């Protein structure tokens, strides 16, 4: 037989088949003619197409990271091209570490330390692993804690007024909205964002003032107490004289 591919030179074949290698991707045609001692007969023909070989998948799309506490949820969309072979999974790498295989389109990563982090995602098919996405950055915030206790509380008395002062908390615990509560037994507690409070019209007696710091998100510090102070009874006008006589 004489076999011609795409109108090219005929190849003699003794049997009933021929494998043609290194064909370009796209449509092709083949003709076959039988040969005997008399000569070459008429030809039969057929058309066929060579498909592009499968490749690794493209880059995953819309990679995003949403932090929460010490965790982050990573999400992404499938690549625009699967390379001709279905995507079988994804490889997710955080901070350049070992890739974690994921079957779906999201992954929650736990136990992250406060600070900046990055993540990349690559798609996988039967051919291999495609190119990774560009790194997406996200930040894990340090957890908010209670502020440190106020320092150096002291109380002074002028007349019937007790003035309590202190030094602000050295550490706000991550929340700058620090308020201070001053408590004196038998008196109504009061709060301020400053570092002093005055209590007026205090009855005579001995008092111990205490101060604590707090924030809306971090809670309360330890309570610290000032040295006791004494409020004297206010001076009063003398009683009326008695036994007044006139001679």
Backbone as a ProteinNet text record, in pm:
[ID]
protein_1_A
[PRIMARY]
XXXXXXXXXXXXXXXXXXXXXXXXXXXXXXXXXXXXXXXXXXXXXXXXXXXXXXXXXXXXXXXXXXXXXXXXXXXXXXXXXXXXXXXXXXXXXXXXXXXXXXXXXXXXXXXXXXXXXXXXXXXXXXXXXXXXXXXXXXXXXXXXXXXXXXXXXXXXXXXXXXXXXXXXXXXXXXXXXXXXXXXXXXXXXXXXXXXXXXXXXXXXXXXXXXXXXXXXXXXXXXXXXXXXXXXXXXXXXXXXXXXXXXX
[TERTIARY]
84.7	0	88.4	31.7	99.3	12.4	72.4	-1.4	55.3	-34.5	7.2	-70.9	4.5	-57.9	-47	-161.4	-167.2	-108	-124	-75.9	74	138.8	283.1	327.3	456.5	512.5	450.8	416.5	354.9	456.8	412.1	498.2	450.2	539.8	500	480.7	373.4	342.1	304.4	364.9	336.3	209.4	177.1	61.3	-60.6	-145.8	-273.2	-282	-167.5	-170.1	-37	-41.2	79.1	60.1	160.5	157.7	243.7	185.7	255.9	279.8	403.8	438.3	461.5	465.7	505.6	415.1	286.2	190.8	157.2	139.2	104.2	-40.1	-68.9	-205.7	-292.4	-409.4	-500.9	-550.8	-622.7	-681.7	-577.4	-599.8	-511.5	-596.8	-532.1	-599.3	-501	-555.2	-471.8	-538.3	-453.8	-502.3	-423	-490.7	-426.6	-460.8	-357.3	-376.3	-312.5	-378.2	-323.1	-234.8	-133.6	-36.4	-29	-28.1	0.8	101.5	117.7	219	183.8	57.9	16.8	42.6	19.9	41.4	-34.7	-56.9	-122.4	-268.2	-355.1	-497.1	-544.8	-676	-737.1	-713.1	-740.8	-713	-840.3	-827.9	-929.7	-877.5	-964.4	-918.3	-996.3	-938.3	-1003.1	-944.2	-1022.8	-976.4	-972.8	-883.3	-873.2	-811	-815.2	-760.9	-675.6	-563.9	-477.1	-511.4	-555.5	-591.4	-465.8	-476.2	-364.4	-344.7	-220.9	-197.9	-242.7	-286.6	-322.9	-200.8	-228	-121.5	-164.4	-74.8	-111.6	-216.8	-297.2	-400.9	-342.6	-429.1	-388.4	-383.3	-366.9	-352.7	-490.5	-509.4	-636.2	-666.4	-793.9	-835.4	-893.5	-893.2	-961.9	-920.3	-791.6	-743.4	-761.1	-819.1	-843.8	-821.4	-789.2	-767.7	-842.3	-923	-999	-953.5	-877.6	-830.9	-940	-930.4	-1021.4	-948.1	-914.9	-836.8	-701.1	-666.4	-538.4	-556.7	-670.4	-698.6	-720.4	-715.3	-748.5	-815.1	-922.7	-990.8	-946.9	-886.8	-837.3	-941.3	-978.5	-1072.1	-1014	-1062.9	-1016.2	-1120.3	-1104.1	-1189	-1104.7	-1172.3	-1102.3	-1028.8	-920.4	-848.1	-934.3	-902.5	-976.6	-961	-846.9	-822.8	-777.6	-836	-791.4	-683.1	-635.2	-529.4	-574.8	-705.8	-757.6	-781.5	-741	-760.1	-820.9	-926.4	-1000	-909.5	-933.7	-860.4	-899.8	-800.8	-826.8	-807.7	-750.8	-729.5	-639.7	-602.7	-520.9	-414.4	-304.9	-198.4	-189.4	-206.4	-207.3	-83.4	-8.7	112.7	100.8	120.6	116.4	258.3	297.3	429.8	541.8	517.6	620.6	644.5	557.4	575.3	527.7	527.6	486.9	344.5	321.2	189.5	92	-29.8	-135.5	-231.6	-254.9	-350.5	-493.8	-573.4	-712.9	-797.2	-909.3	-995.3	-1089.3	-1131.4	-1230.4	-1169	-1247	-1206.9	-1185.3	-1159.2	-1129.7	-1050.8	-981	-902.9	-894.2	-919.2	-900	-770.3	-682.5	-552	-556.8	-523	-531.4	-393.2	-392.3	-269.2	-167	-211.8	-119.6	-76	48.3	100.5	64.6	53.6	26.8	133.6	90.5	182.7	135.6	223.2	190.3	215.5	127.5	139.5	104.9	137.5	103.1	63.7	-13.7	-60.7	-59.3	-25	-34.8	-114.7	-178.7	-259.9	-225.5	-206.1	-179.8	-279.8	-322.2	-415.8	-339.5	-402.5	-340	-436.3	-382.7	-460.5	-375.6	-423.3	-351.3	-214.1	-194.4	-64.7	36.5	-9.1	82.6	26.1	115.1	77	103	2.7	16	89.6	105.7	173.4	90.4	160.3	92.4	42.3	-60.4	-111	-8.2	-25.6	55.7	25.7	124.1	106	3.6	-89.9	-189.6	-152.8	-140.6	-98.7	-219	-203.3	-305	-234.5	-303.3	-243	-326.2	-258.4	-320.3	-292.2	-398.5	-381.8	-351.8	-270.5	-242.6	-371.7	-396.6	-520.1	-522.5	-641.3	-657.8	-665.6	-592.1	-592.8	-632.1	-648.9	-682.1	-564.8	-593.3	-484.2	-410.4	-288.9	-216.3	-278.5	-250	-308.3	-249.9	-330.5	-274.2	-171.3	-77.7	31.9	24.5	89.4	111.3	-17.1	-120.2	-240.3	-214.5	-271.5	-259.1	-385.7	-411.1	-530.5	-490.6	-547.4	-524.2	-658.2	-657.9	-780.8	-763.8	-860	-870.1	-1013	-1029.3	-1162.6	-1241.1	-1354.1	-1439.1	-1425.6	-1316.5	-1295.9	-1174.9	-1194.3	-1084.4	-1049.9	-924.7	-878.5	-785.7	-820.2	-741.6	-668.2	-538.1	-457.3	-380.9	-337	-262.2	-187.7	-100	-29.5	-101.2	-116.9	-190.9	-128.9	-211.2	-163.6	-51.1	54.6	167.2	132.7	37.6	1.2	-150.3	-199.7	-345	-402.1	-318.1	-365.6	-408.6	-379.4	-419.8	-544.5	-606	-723.4	-694.3	-682.6	-644.5	-756	-875.7	-990	-995.3	-897.2	-884.3	-963.6	-1043.8	-1110.1	-1068.5	-1080	-1040.4	-1160.6	-1177.5	-1285.3	-1224.6	-1270.8	-1222.6	-1335.5	-1303.1	-1401.6	-1354.4	-1446.2	-1420.9	-1539.2	-1517.6	-1628.9	-1721.2	-1851	-1961.2	-1983.7	-1898.9	-1919.8	-1951.2	-2015.4	-2050	-1926	-1894.5	-1777.4	-1792.9	-1680.1	-1681.5	-1577.2	-1594.2	-1501.5	-1451.6	-1333.4	-1273.5	-1174.9	-1143.5	-1035.4	-904.4	-910	-789.9	-719.9	-644.6	-566.6	-592.6	-711.6	-749.1	-899.8	-950.7	-1093.1	-1107	-1205.4	-1230.6	-1368.8	-1378.4	-1504.7	-1532.2	-1640.2	-1670.3	-1773.5	-1780.3	-1879.6	-1873	-1751.5	-1731.3	-1749.5	-1829.2	-1846.8	-1715.6	-1708.1	-1588.7	-1567	-1440.4	-1407.8	-1277.1	-1237.6	-1115.2	-1153.9	-1083.3	-1121.3	-998.3	-1024.1	-921.9	-978.1	-910.8	-953.2	-879.5	-948.6	-886.4	-918.8	-826.6	-839	-816.6	-897.1	-873.3	-893.8	-825.2	-836.9	-920.5	-987	-1063.8	-1073.6	-1097.9	-1123.5	-1246.3	-1314	-1434	-1408.1	-1288.6	-1261.4	-1169.6	-1090.4	-991.4	-1030	-1135	-1174.8	-1105.1	-1095	-1047.8	-909.9	-836.2	-706.5	-725.8	-616.1	-619.2	-652.9	-706.2	-737.3	-621.7	-582.1	-474.7	-530.3	-482.3	-536.4	-434.6	-486	-402.4	-398.6	-304.8	-299.4	-426.2	-467.7	-589.3	-571.3	-679.8	-680.7	-797.7	-787.9	-892.4	-951	-1080.6	-1154	-1204.8	-1167.1	-1209.7	-1350.4	-1416.2	-1548.7	-1534.1	-1624.5	-1612.9	-1628.8	-1556.3	-1569.2	-1709.4	-1761.9	-1897.9	-1896	-1997.7	-2009	-2029.5	-1980.4	-1996.4	-2142.8	-2170.1	-2306.5	-2336.7	-2461.5	-2500.3	-2457.4	-2415	-2379.3	-2499.5	-2470.2	-2577.8	-2559.8	-2664.3	-2661.2	-2622.4	-2674.4	-2647.9	-2729.2	-2664.5	-2733.4	-2694.2	-2775.8	-2746.4	-2768	-2676.3	-2685.7	-2699.6
-119.5	0	124.8	231.1	360.3	455.4	509.2	595.8	736.7	835.8	975.8	1057.6	1129.8	1215	1359.4	1429	1571.3	1598.2	1502.2	1521.7	1507.4	1458.3	1444	1320.2	1294.2	1178.2	1050.7	957.4	831.6	741.4	675.4	580.9	439.3	354.3	216.2	138	62.6	-15.3	-156.4	-257.8	-395.7	-448.2	-398.5	-448.5	-360.3	-365.2	-294.4	-179.5	-127.9	-12.8	60.2	186.9	269.3	373.6	390.3	495.5	610.5	729.4	850.3	936.7	972.5	1047.7	1195.9	1273.9	1415.3	1500.6	1469.5	1550.3	1678	1785.7	1912.2	1908.5	1992.5	2004.9	2064.8	2004.4	2055.9	1947.2	1985.4	1886.1	1828.3	1703	1633.5	1543.1	1495	1400.5	1291.1	1174.9	1062.7	991.1	947.7	865	734.8	626.9	494.4	432.8	382.8	314.5	176.5	80.3	-55.8	-71.9	-157.7	-180.1	-330.3	-366.7	-504.8	-504.1	-619.4	-628.6	-543.6	-514.1	-432.9	-285.8	-244.2	-102.3	-59.9	69.7	129.2	157	110.3	129.1	265.3	280.8	404.8	422.7	543.3	574.8	586	548.2	579.5	691.3	768.9	884.4	895.2	966.1	994.1	1121.9	1187.6	1308.9	1282.8	1349	1337	1465.1	1477.6	1598.8	1559.3	1628.4	1608.4	1716.1	1674.9	1770.2	1818.5	1938.8	1991.6	1904	1876.8	1792.9	1865.7	1789.6	1848.1	1913.7	2022.3	2092	2113	2169.5	2201.6	2311.9	2322.7	2425.8	2565.9	2665.1	2804.2	2845.8	2975.3	3030.9	3047.9	3004.2	3029.5	3179.4	3213.1	3352.2	3399.4	3531.9	3597.8	3542	3521	3472.6	3583.2	3547.6	3645.5	3578.9	3661.2	3611.1	3701.4	3640.5	3716.1	3669.3	3755.1	3714.5	3727.2	3644.3	3650.5	3591.3	3677.3	3628.8	3581.8	3458.5	3401.6	3307.4	3318.9	3235.9	3324.1	3262.4	3331.7	3231.6	3275.3	3192.5	3237.1	3143.5	3169.9	3118.6	3202.2	3160.4	3193.6	3124.3	3147.6	3091.3	3124.1	3070.5	2983.8	2895.7	2805.1	2884.1	2829.3	2898.3	2907.7	3005.1	3021.6	2900.7	2832.7	2714.4	2598.2	2480.2	2360.2	2284.7	2341.3	2277.5	2158.5	2138.3	2023.4	1902.3	1910.2	1800.6	1860.3	1799.5	1857	1883.3	1996.8	2029.3	1930.8	1871.2	1771.3	1827.2	1947	2005	2126.6	2177.4	2298.3	2279.6	2353.8	2355.4	2497.5	2509.6	2639.7	2651.2	2758.6	2780.3	2913	2908.8	3029.1	3064.4	3188.1	3239	3155.8	3100.9	3023.6	2886.5	2841.3	2711.5	2596.9	2476.9	2357.6	2374.2	2333.5	2347.5	2246.6	2294.4	2208.6	2173.4	2044.8	2007.5	2033.5	2090.8	2124.3	2081.3	2014.4	1968.5	2078.3	2166.5	2268.1	2402.6	2508.4	2643.9	2732.7	2671.8	2751.9	2669.5	2740.5	2676.5	2773.3	2725.1	2805.5	2762.8	2859.4	2835.1	2887.8	2804.6	2841.7	2860.8	2921.5	2933.1	3028.3	3130.5	3227.8	3329.4	3370.7	3468.5	3609.6	3705.2	3843.5	3895.5	3972.4	4029	4003.9	4032.8	4019.7	3877.8	3830.8	3698.1	3707.1	3602.4	3597.1	3455.2	3443.6	3312.1	3306.2	3187.9	3161.8	3033.6	3023.6	2906	2861.4	2729.7	2672.5	2560.2	2546.7	2440.7	2317.6	2200.1	2072.2	1993.7	1931	1833.8	1710.3	1622.7	1497.3	1519.7	1633.4	1661.9	1709	1789.9	1842.1	1965.6	2043.6	2162.8	2287	2373.6	2497	2602.9	2718.5	2830.4	2879.7	2923.1	2974.2	3115.6	3150.7	3287.1	3383.2	3509.8	3608.9	3606.7	3638.9	3634.7	3739.2	3696.7	3785.7	3805.2	3930.6	3961.2	3986.4	3953.1	3983	3997.9	4053.8	4083.4	4022.8	3956.8	3906.9	4008.8	4065.3	4165.7	4098.5	4167.1	4116.7	4118.5	4016.5	4014	4127.4	4181.9	4288	4226.2	4282.9	4235.5	4349.6	4318	4420.9	4518	4644.4	4739.8	4706.9	4754.6	4738.1	4829.8	4797.9	4874.8	5015.6	5115	5248.9	5244.1	5337.7	5337.1	5459	5445	5555.5	5628.2	5554.4	5624.4	5697.1	5815.2	5890	5970.4	6002.2	6080.4	6193.8	6308.9	6425.3	6482.6	6549.7	6606.7	6757	6828.8	6972.6	6997.8	7034.6	7053.9	6924.6	6926.7	6807.6	6741.1	6774.2	6718.2	6625.3	6505.4	6410.8	6413	6440.4	6436.3	6317	6230.1	6108.6	6128.9	6102.2	6112.4	5982.1	5958.7	5837.5	5860.2	5766.4	5766.5	5672.1	5715.3	5635.5	5496.9	5403.6	5267.6	5272.5	5196.7	5194.1	5119.7	5025.3	4943.8	4945.3	4989.5	4993.7	4861.5	4759.7	4627.7	4618.1	4721.5	4720.3	4801.9	4858.5	4944.8	5077.7	5186.9	5315.2	5383	5326.3	5389.9	5349.7	5399.5	5362	5459.1	5404	5484	5433	5519.2	5485.4	5500.8	5404.6	5407	5419.1	5520	5542.5	5507.1	5422.3	5379.6	5417.2	5471.5	5500.4	5445.1	5353.8	5295.8	5403.9	5377.8	5463.7	5584.4	5602.5	5709	5646.6	5724.3	5675	5672.5	5557.1	5552.4	5650.8	5692.4	5784.3	5739.4	5781.2	5742.6	5864.9	5848.4	5955.3	5895.1	5969.9	5929.6	5997.7	6083.7	6153.3	6078	6150.8	6085.8	6149.9	6206.7	6257.4	6270.7	6256.5	6276.4	6336.6	6425.4	6487.3	6446.3	6418.5	6384.3	6493.1	6565.9	6679.3	6640.6	6724.2	6708.6	6570.8	6528.7	6397.9	6409.9	6323.7	6328.4	6297.4	6338.2	6309.8	6160.1	6118.7	5978.2	5946.3	5820	5773.9	5693.3	5720.3	5661.3	5606.3	5500.7	5443.7	5442.9	5513.1	5518.5	5412.1	5350.6	5252.4	5289.8	5253.9	5290.5	5165.8	5152.6	5046.8	5104.9	5045.7	5086.9	4984.5	5028.7	4936.7	4992	4900.9	4939.6	4863.9	4913.3	4844.9	4703.1	4677.3	4546.2	4458.6	4519.9	4441.9	4404.3	4468.3	4437.8	4526.4	4476.2	4556.9	4513.6	4612.4	4583.8	4544.5	4516	4500.5	4634.8	4627.9	4749.3	4780.3	4906.6	4948.6	5053.3	5050.6	5138	5242.6	5358.5	5464.8	5451.3	5520.4	5521.8	5588.5	5548.2	5603.9	5752.7	5824	5966	5989.3	6095.1	6126.4	6263	6265.8	6391.3	6433.2	6551.5	6601.4	6658.6	6659.3	6721.6	6871.6	6929.4	7072.6	7156.9	7267.2	7358.3	7416.3	7433.5	7485.2	7608.8	7691.2	7808.6	7761.5	7837.9	7795	7797.7	7715.4	7715.7	7850.4	7876.9	8000.3	7995	8107.4	8110.1	8075.1	8022	7987	8068.8	8064.1	8132.2	8281.1	8341.9	8485.5	8563.2	8653.4	8736	8881.5	8963.6	9107.8	9164.8	9247.9	9306.8	9459.5
0	0	0	-53.6	-49.1	33.7	139.9	232.5	223.1	205.1	196	299.3	379.4	482.2	437.9	438.5	403.8	265.9	171.6	36.7	21.2	123.6	118	43.6	44.9	-24.7	29.2	-60	-21.4	46.6	153.2	224.9	193.5	144.7	117.4	246.9	254.7	375.4	331.3	393.6	356.5	420.5	541.3	614	599.4	704.1	698.4	798.2	844.5	935.3	929.6	971	974.3	1084.5	1167.5	1269.2	1222	1219.9	1176.5	1300	1325.3	1445.9	1416.3	1527.7	1523.7	1436	1438.5	1363.9	1441	1369	1432.3	1479.7	1580.2	1628.4	1517.7	1494	1393.3	1300.7	1193.4	1101.1	1004.8	966.2	871.5	782.4	674.8	586.1	544.5	506.3	465.8	347.1	255	143.2	141.4	99	91.2	-45.2	-112.8	-242.2	-237.1	-294.3	-297.5	-421.7	-408.1	-515.5	-545.5	-677.1	-716.3	-831.2	-896.5	-1001.8	-1121.8	-1134.8	-1249.9	-1224.4	-1101.8	-1070.8	-947	-934.1	-817.9	-848.7	-755.3	-774.7	-726.9	-722.9	-674	-524.6	-475.8	-334.6	-253.5	-126.8	-26.9	61.7	119.8	199.7	330.6	424.6	554.3	610.6	693.1	763.2	913.7	981.8	1128	1183.2	1314.6	1377.5	1497.4	1513.3	1630	1733.8	1853.2	1960.1	2031.4	2085.6	2164.8	2288.1	2325.4	2444.1	2570.5	2671	2799.1	2863.2	2936.2	3008.2	3153.2	3233.7	3372	3370.2	3474.5	3477.8	3492.6	3466.4	3481.8	3628.3	3649.6	3784.9	3849.2	3974.7	4043.9	4048.8	4046.5	4040.5	4173.9	4190.9	4304.4	4439.6	4458.4	4587.9	4691.9	4806.8	4913.4	5048	5147.8	5284	5381.2	5468.4	5568.7	5706.8	5780.2	5913.2	6018.7	6121.5	6236.3	6355.2	6453.1	6566.1	6519.3	6552.6	6509.5	6390.2	6320.4	6203.5	6081.7	5965	5840.3	5746.7	5682.3	5583.6	5444.1	5370.4	5235.9	5136.4	5039.7	4935.9	4798.5	4695.5	4558.6	4461.4	4334.1	4227.3	4134.8	4062.1	3971.3	3862.8	3809.6	3701.6	3576.1	3491.8	3367	3276.2	3283.6	3200.2	3287.4	3261.8	3335.4	3260.1	3146.9	3069.3	2988	2980.1	2906.8	2993.3	3118.2	3213.7	3340.4	3391.7	3504.3	3623.9	3690.1	3812.7	3921.8	3985.2	4090	4230.3	4243.4	4375.1	4365.6	4482.9	4491.1	4598.8	4583.8	4683.9	4738.8	4871.3	4938.2	5025.6	5007.2	5086.3	5160	5292.2	5375.5	5417.2	5391.3	5428.7	5367.5	5249.8	5181.7	5240.9	5329.2	5392.5	5305	5362.5	5289	5237.3	5112.9	5051.2	5111.4	5137.8	5190.5	5077.9	5053.3	4948	4992.7	4903.8	4932.1	4812.9	4841.1	4732.8	4684.7	4776.7	4742.4	4709.7	4738	4701.9	4824.4	4940.5	5059.6	5159.9	5248.7	5354.3	5471.2	5593	5713.6	5780.7	5800.5	5862.5	6005	6100.6	6242.3	6303.8	6423.5	6500.2	6441.8	6371.1	6312.5	6418.1	6409.9	6504.4	6458.9	6552.6	6511.7	6416.7	6317.4	6219.7	6077.8	5982	5839.7	5790.4	5702.7	5643.6	5494.6	5420.4	5278.3	5240.9	5131.4	5088	4935.5	4882.2	4739.4	4718.6	4600.1	4567.4	4425.5	4406.7	4275	4248.7	4122.6	4084.2	4035.5	4053.1	4016.1	3927.5	3820.9	3742.9	3717.4	3629	3606.4	3544.5	3478.5	3417.1	3519.8	3614.6	3715.7	3783.5	3844.2	3919.6	3836.6	3826.6	3751.6	3830.4	3769.2	3834.6	3952.4	4056.4	4175.9	4151.8	4224.3	4219.9	4279.6	4252.1	4320.3	4469.3	4550.6	4695.7	4739.4	4823.6	4883.1	5030	5071.5	5208.9	5299.2	5426.2	5526.9	5661.7	5757.5	5887.6	6000.3	6091.3	6214.2	6324.7	6381	6485.3	6619.3	6699.2	6833.5	6915.2	6996.4	7075.3	7177.7	7199.6	7298.6	7438.1	7532.2	7670.5	7763.1	7890.1	7988.5	8003	8029.1	8051.7	8181.4	8191.4	8316.8	8423.4	8547.4	8657.2	8661.6	8700.9	8722.6	8834.8	8832	8927.8	9020.4	9135.8	9229.8	9271.4	9311.6	9356.1	9489.2	9502.4	9627.9	9648.9	9773.1	9807.6	9900	9876.6	9963.1	10004.9	10119.7	10175.4	10191.7	10140.1	10166.4	10211.7	10338	10392.2	10385.9	10317	10306.2	10168.3	10098.9	9965	9963	9905.7	9884.1	9735.3	9703.3	9565.1	9548.1	9451.5	9425.4	9292.8	9293.4	9171.4	9150.3	9025.6	8991.6	8860.9	8827.6	8699	8604.1	8479.2	8380.8	8362.3	8317.6	8288.1	8184.7	8209.9	8116.9	7988.2	7994.8	7878.8	7865.6	7748.8	7729.8	7679.7	7663.6	7622.3	7478.1	7398.5	7259.3	7230.5	7333.7	7316.6	7384.8	7309	7368.8	7448	7446.6	7513.6	7661	7736.9	7877.9	7965	8054.1	8157	8294.2	8392.5	8529.3	8620.8	8708.6	8807.1	8946.4	9019.8	9156	9252.3	9347.4	9446.4	9585.9	9665.7	9807	9884.4	9977.8	10052.3	10109.6	10094.9	10141.3	10050.8	9947.5	9849.4	9713.3	9627.3	9494.6	9405.7	9343.3	9253.6	9137.6	9083.3	8970.4	8869.1	8742.3	8636.2	8562.5	8498.5	8420.6	8322.8	8218.7	8128.9	8167.5	8268.7	8314.8	8425.7	8504.9	8612.2	8748.2	8766.6	8899.5	8907.2	9029	9056.2	9195.2	9211.9	9341.8	9391	9518.7	9583.8	9687.8	9668.8	9756.1	9862.2	9965.9	10073.5	10139	10167	10228.5	10379.6	10437.6	10583.5	10655.7	10780.1	10860.4	10870.8	10864	10876.5	10805.6	10814	10748.3	10624	10514.8	10386	10313.1	10234.1	10146.6	10004.7	9914.4	9774.8	9693.8	9597.4	9507.5	9363.3	9273.4	9132	9045.8	8941.6	8842.7	8704	8604.9	8465.5	8390	8282.4	8199.2	8057.7	7961.6	7822.6	7774	7669.3	7620.1	7571.3	7518.3	7459.7	7544	7632.5	7705.9	7847.4	7900.6	8037.6	8139.1	8263	8375.4	8422.9	8474.2	8535.2	8681.6	8746.4	8891	8955.8	9075.8	9151.5	9246.3	9249.8	9339.5	9435	9558.9	9662.9	9705.9	9739.7	9795.3	9947.3	10009.7	10155.8	10210.7	10329.1	10387.4	10421.7	10416	10453.8	10548.7	10627.7	10724.1	10695.4	10691.9	10675.9	10813.4	10857.3	10988.2	10979.3	11091.7	11095.5	11068.6	10993.7	10964.7	11091.4	11096.3	11210.2	11214.5	11335.2	11351.3	11441.4	11428.6	11516.7	11660	11758.7	11899.5	11942.1	12042.5	12099.6	12165.2	12183.1	12252	12397	12455	12597	12683.4	12799.8	12895.1	13024.9	13103.3	13236.7	13222.7	13123	13108	13211.5	13288.7	13390.4	13372.6	13422	13420	13558.6	13613.9	13749.4	13735.7
[MASK]
+++++++++++++++++++++++++++++++++++++++++++++++++++++++++++++++++++++++++++++++++++++++++++++++++++++++++++++++++++++++++++++++++++++++++++++++++++++++++++++++++++++++++++++++++++++++++++++++++++++++++++++++++++++++++++++++++++++++++++++++++++++++

